[in-house]
PDB file of C-alpha atoms in Angstrom:
ATOM      1  CA  LYS A   1      33.771 -11.139  39.660  1.00 73.00           C
ATOM      2  CA  GLY A   2      31.985 -14.404  39.078  1.00 76.00           C
ATOM      3  CA  GLY A   3      28.622 -12.640  38.681  1.00 82.00           C
ATOM      4  CA  ALA A   4      30.056 -10.117  36.221  1.00 82.00           C
ATOM      5  CA  ALA A   5      31.616 -12.916  34.175  1.00 83.00           C
ATOM      6  CA  LEU A   6      28.283 -14.752  34.115  1.00 84.00           C
ATOM      7  CA  VAL A   7      26.455 -11.616  32.934  1.00 84.00           C
ATOM      8  CA  LEU A   8      29.090 -11.045  30.231  1.00 85.00           C
ATOM      9  CA  LEU A   9      28.807 -14.669  29.089  1.00 85.00           C
ATOM     10  CA  ALA A  10      25.007 -14.389  28.949  1.00 83.00           C
ATOM     11  CA  CYS A  11      25.222 -11.201  26.872  1.00 82.00           C
ATOM     12  CA  ILE A  12      27.653 -12.774  24.410  1.00 89.00           C
ATOM     13  CA  ALA A  13      25.636 -15.997  24.204  1.00 86.00           C
ATOM     14  CA  SER A  14      22.382 -14.148  23.508  1.00 86.00           C
ATOM     15  CA  GLY A  15      24.070 -12.157  20.737  1.00 83.00           C
ATOM     16  CA  VAL A  16      25.506 -15.303  19.174  1.00 84.00           C
ATOM     17  CA  LEU A  17      22.119 -17.051  19.330  1.00 83.00           C
ATOM     18  CA  THR A  18      20.436 -14.066  17.689  1.00 79.00           C
ATOM     19  CA  LEU A  19      22.996 -14.036  14.871  1.00 78.00           C
ATOM     20  CA  MET A  20      22.542 -17.780  14.341  1.00 77.00           C
ATOM     21  CA  TRP A  21      18.781 -17.239  14.051  1.00 73.00           C
ATOM     22  CA  TRP A  22      19.230 -14.362  11.565  1.00 72.00           C
ATOM     23  CA  VAL A  23      21.597 -16.378   9.358  1.00 76.00           C
ATOM     24  CA  ASN A  24      18.856 -18.950   8.741  1.00 72.00           C
ATOM     25  CA  ASP A  25      16.076 -16.387   8.465  1.00 69.00           C
ATOM     26  CA  ASP A  26      15.065 -14.552   5.304  1.00 69.00           C
ATOM     27  CA  PRO A  27      12.900 -11.645   6.465  1.00 66.00           C
ATOM     28  CA  GLN A  28      11.185  -9.769   3.669  1.00 76.00           C
ATOM     29  CA  LEU A  29       8.924  -6.779   3.844  1.00 81.00           C
ATOM     30  CA  TYR A  30       8.141  -7.002   0.124  1.00 87.00           C
ATOM     31  CA  SER A  31       7.540 -10.050  -2.023  1.00 89.00           C
ATOM     32  CA  LYS A  32       9.150 -10.511  -5.415  1.00 91.00           C
ATOM     33  CA  GLY A  33       5.721  -9.809  -6.921  1.00 92.00           C
ATOM     34  CA  GLU A  34       5.419  -6.470  -5.099  1.00 93.00           C
ATOM     35  CA  LEU A  35       8.875  -5.477  -6.319  1.00 94.00           C
ATOM     36  CA  GLN A  36       7.814  -6.292  -9.887  1.00 95.00           C
ATOM     37  CA  ILE A  37       4.581  -4.310  -9.506  1.00 95.00           C
ATOM     38  CA  ALA A  38       6.491  -1.285  -8.222  1.00 96.00           C
ATOM     39  CA  GLU A  39       8.908  -1.491 -11.129  1.00 97.00           C
ATOM     40  CA  TRP A  40       6.000  -1.641 -13.579  1.00 97.00           C
ATOM     41  CA  ILE A  41       4.419   1.401 -11.917  1.00 98.00           C
ATOM     42  CA  LYS A  42       7.684   3.346 -12.209  1.00 97.00           C
ATOM     43  CA  LEU A  43       8.001   2.518 -15.906  1.00 97.00           C
ATOM     44  CA  HIS A  44       4.393   2.906 -17.032  1.00 97.00           C
ATOM     45  CA  THR A  45       2.705   5.613 -14.954  1.00 97.00           C
ATOM     46  CA  ASP A  46       3.114   9.342 -14.500  1.00 96.00           C
ATOM     47  CA  PRO A  47       5.489  10.081 -11.592  1.00 96.00           C
ATOM     48  CA  GLU A  48       3.304  13.028 -10.564  1.00 96.00           C
ATOM     49  CA  ALA A  49       0.059  11.047 -10.573  1.00 96.00           C
ATOM     50  CA  VAL A  50      -2.079  10.681  -7.466  1.00 98.00           C
ATOM     51  CA  TRP A  51      -3.295   7.202  -6.520  1.00 98.00           C
ATOM     52  CA  LEU A  52      -6.229   5.847  -4.551  1.00 97.00           C
ATOM     53  CA  THR A  53      -4.960   2.955  -2.412  1.00 95.00           C
ATOM     54  CA  SER A  54      -5.266   1.517   1.063  1.00 93.00           C
ATOM     55  CA  ASP A  55      -3.117   3.050   3.780  1.00 90.00           C
ATOM     56  CA  ALA A  56      -0.999  -0.081   4.361  1.00 90.00           C
ATOM     57  CA  HIS A  57       2.409   0.866   5.746  1.00 89.00           C
ATOM     58  CA  HIS A  58       4.184  -1.325   3.198  1.00 89.00           C
ATOM     59  CA  HIS A  59       2.158  -0.401   0.116  1.00 94.00           C
ATOM     60  CA  PRO A  60       4.286  -0.701  -3.052  1.00 95.00           C
ATOM     61  CA  VAL A  61       2.688   2.327  -4.731  1.00 97.00           C
ATOM     62  CA  TYR A  62       4.241   4.851  -2.377  1.00 95.00           C
ATOM     63  CA  THR A  63       7.005   2.962  -0.596  1.00 94.00           C
ATOM     64  CA  LEU A  64       8.669   1.371  -3.627  1.00 95.00           C
ATOM     65  CA  ALA A  65       7.386   3.286  -6.661  1.00 96.00           C
ATOM     66  CA  GLY A  66       7.421   6.656  -4.891  1.00 96.00           C
ATOM     67  CA  ARG A  67       3.975   7.739  -6.053  1.00 97.00           C
ATOM     68  CA  ARG A  68       1.649  10.092  -4.190  1.00 97.00           C
ATOM     69  CA  ILE A  69      -1.466   8.646  -2.566  1.00 96.00           C
ATOM     70  CA  VAL A  70      -4.640  10.306  -1.337  1.00 97.00           C
ATOM     71  CA  LEU A  71      -4.530   8.916   2.212  1.00 95.00           C
ATOM     72  CA  GLY A  72      -1.345   7.840   3.955  1.00 89.00           C
ATOM     73  CA  LEU A  73      -0.927   5.865   7.147  1.00 88.00           C
ATOM     74  CA  ARG A  74      -3.764   6.871   9.426  1.00 89.00           C
ATOM     75  CA  TRP A  75      -1.896   6.088  12.657  1.00 89.00           C
ATOM     76  CA  TRP A  76       1.072   8.167  11.500  1.00 88.00           C
ATOM     77  CA  LEU A  77      -1.184  11.077  10.543  1.00 90.00           C
ATOM     78  CA  TRP A  78      -3.014  10.787  13.862  1.00 91.00           C
ATOM     79  CA  SER A  79       0.266  10.774  15.818  1.00 93.00           C
ATOM     80  CA  HIS A  80       1.222  14.050  14.121  1.00 93.00           C
ATOM     81  CA  GLY A  81      -2.122  15.706  14.842  1.00 94.00           C
ATOM     82  CA  VAL A  82      -3.331  15.691  11.228  1.00 92.00           C
ATOM     83  CA  ASP A  83      -7.105  15.715  10.848  1.00 94.00           C
ATOM     84  CA  PHE A  84      -7.750  13.073   8.191  1.00 94.00           C
ATOM     85  CA  LYS A  85     -11.340  12.011   8.941  1.00 95.00           C
ATOM     86  CA  GLU A  86     -12.883  13.609   5.843  1.00 96.00           C
ATOM     87  CA  VAL A  87     -10.247  12.125   3.550  1.00 96.00           C
ATOM     88  CA  GLU A  88     -10.636   8.732   5.213  1.00 95.00           C
ATOM     89  CA  GLN A  89     -14.406   8.831   4.706  1.00 95.00           C
ATOM     90  CA  ASP A  90     -13.953   9.858   1.068  1.00 96.00           C
ATOM     91  CA  VAL A  91     -11.462   7.057   0.357  1.00 95.00           C
ATOM     92  CA  ASN A  92     -13.687   4.461   2.017  1.00 93.00           C
ATOM     93  CA  ARG A  93     -16.679   5.744   0.034  1.00 94.00           C
ATOM     94  CA  PHE A  94     -14.640   5.560  -3.169  1.00 95.00           C
ATOM     95  CA  PHE A  95     -13.763   1.894  -2.660  1.00 94.00           C
ATOM     96  CA  MET A  96     -17.391   1.112  -1.768  1.00 93.00           C
ATOM     97  CA  THR A  97     -18.992   3.040  -4.652  1.00 93.00           C
ATOM     98  CA  ALA A  98     -16.302   3.924  -7.264  1.00 94.00           C
ATOM     99  CA  ASP A  99     -17.673   7.477  -7.019  1.00 94.00           C
ATOM    100  CA  CYS A 100     -15.910   9.694  -9.564  1.00 96.00           C
ATOM    101  CA  SER A 101     -16.456  12.777  -7.420  1.00 96.00           C
ATOM    102  CA  VAL A 102     -13.905  11.411  -4.927  1.00 96.00           C
ATOM    103  CA  SER A 103     -11.180  10.858  -7.511  1.00 96.00           C
ATOM    104  CA  SER A 104     -11.905  14.296  -8.996  1.00 97.00           C
ATOM    105  CA  LYS A 105     -11.797  15.969  -5.582  1.00 97.00           C
ATOM    106  CA  TYR A 106      -8.269  14.698  -4.914  1.00 97.00           C
ATOM    107  CA  GLY A 107      -6.973  14.670  -8.484  1.00 97.00           C
ATOM    108  CA  ALA A 108      -6.463  10.896  -8.429  1.00 97.00           C
ATOM    109  CA  THR A 109      -5.787   9.283 -11.790  1.00 97.00           C
ATOM    110  CA  TYR A 110      -5.001   5.688 -10.762  1.00 98.00           C
ATOM    111  CA  VAL A 111      -6.600   3.061  -8.527  1.00 97.00           C
ATOM    112  CA  TYR A 112      -4.650   0.169  -7.017  1.00 96.00           C
ATOM    113  CA  LEU A 113      -6.731  -2.841  -6.007  1.00 95.00           C
ATOM    114  CA  GLY A 114      -4.844  -5.489  -4.079  1.00 92.00           C
ATOM    115  CA  PRO A 115      -5.116  -7.565  -0.924  1.00 90.00           C
ATOM    116  CA  ASP A 116      -4.902  -4.497   1.350  1.00 90.00           C
ATOM    117  CA  GLU A 117      -7.703  -2.717  -0.518  1.00 91.00           C
ATOM    118  CA  ASP A 118      -9.854  -5.837  -0.186  1.00 86.00           C
ATOM    119  CA  HIS A 119      -9.748  -5.265   3.585  1.00 83.00           C
ATOM    120  CA  ILE A 120     -11.377  -1.845   3.281  1.00 84.00           C
ATOM    121  CA  GLU A 121     -14.879  -2.352   4.605  1.00 73.00           C
ATOM    122  CA  LYS A 122     -17.356  -3.069   1.829  1.00 74.00           C
ATOM    123  CA  ALA A 123     -14.798  -2.506  -0.964  1.00 77.00           C
ATOM    124  CA  LYS A 124     -16.229  -3.735  -4.256  1.00 87.00           C
ATOM    125  CA  ARG A 125     -13.861  -4.689  -7.059  1.00 89.00           C
ATOM    126  CA  GLU A 126     -16.671  -5.303  -9.542  1.00 91.00           C
ATOM    127  CA  LEU A 127     -17.516  -1.569  -9.570  1.00 92.00           C
ATOM    128  CA  PHE A 128     -14.223  -0.841 -11.311  1.00 94.00           C
ATOM    129  CA  LYS A 129     -15.318  -2.785 -14.386  1.00 92.00           C
ATOM    130  CA  ALA A 130     -17.318   0.328 -15.385  1.00 92.00           C
ATOM    131  CA  PRO A 131     -16.294   2.457 -18.405  1.00 94.00           C
ATOM    132  CA  ASN A 132     -14.829   5.124 -16.089  1.00 95.00           C
ATOM    133  CA  TYR A 133     -12.015   2.734 -15.175  1.00 96.00           C
ATOM    134  CA  GLN A 134      -9.564   1.185 -17.621  1.00 96.00           C
ATOM    135  CA  LYS A 135      -7.639  -1.830 -16.343  1.00 96.00           C
ATOM    136  CA  ILE A 136      -4.000  -1.307 -17.269  1.00 97.00           C
ATOM    137  CA  TYR A 137      -2.288  -3.978 -15.173  1.00 96.00           C
ATOM    138  CA  GLU A 138      -3.191  -7.274 -13.531  1.00 94.00           C
ATOM    139  CA  THR A 139      -1.170  -9.921 -11.736  1.00 93.00           C
ATOM    140  CA  ASN A 140      -1.467 -12.640  -9.138  1.00 88.00           C
ATOM    141  CA  SER A 141       2.219 -12.479  -8.189  1.00 82.00           C
ATOM    142  CA  ALA A 142       1.434 -10.543  -4.985  1.00 81.00           C
ATOM    143  CA  GLY A 143      -2.154 -11.535  -4.413  1.00 81.00           C
ATOM    144  CA  ASN A 144      -4.882 -10.461  -6.790  1.00 89.00           C
ATOM    145  CA  VAL A 145      -3.675  -7.024  -7.950  1.00 94.00           C
ATOM    146  CA  GLU A 146      -5.367  -4.800 -10.506  1.00 95.00           C
ATOM    147  CA  ILE A 147      -4.401  -1.284 -11.502  1.00 97.00           C
ATOM    148  CA  TYR A 148      -6.909   1.007 -13.179  1.00 97.00           C
ATOM    149  CA  LYS A 149      -6.546   4.323 -14.955  1.00 97.00           C
ATOM    150  CA  ILE A 150      -9.350   6.623 -13.838  1.00 97.00           C
ATOM    151  CA  ARG A 151     -11.290   8.151 -16.721  1.00 95.00           C
ATOM    152  CA  CYS A 152     -13.941  10.165 -14.865  1.00 89.00           C
TER     153      CYS A 152
END
């Protein structure tokens, strides 16, 4: 009986300690800036548009604004047996070269450049200053974020 009471006390104590930790914690998946960006996207872009973005699991374009993206989470696609290598190569090439053939191939009409896209190997923001890309939004509220309308 004594051992069972000790186990019960330990279970209750661990639960109480966890609740005390959560009360003082403020976990957030999205920053206030990302929430604002998603709201802007909902109000100012075509709901049926396709976007070129990174595949970050918490990306505001598809998780908060509900927009379609060219390449979703690679690990999720892989775990479901989806062959995504060609699309992955195309998206990486797009962020390295701003090649209009990639956006045309997938029907993409918007590009999101933020902190997650900066982590795509050899991504070059300066390429999107070309006439084929019209900057329609910019903020530093969630890192350096720029949204471009594709005009290829």
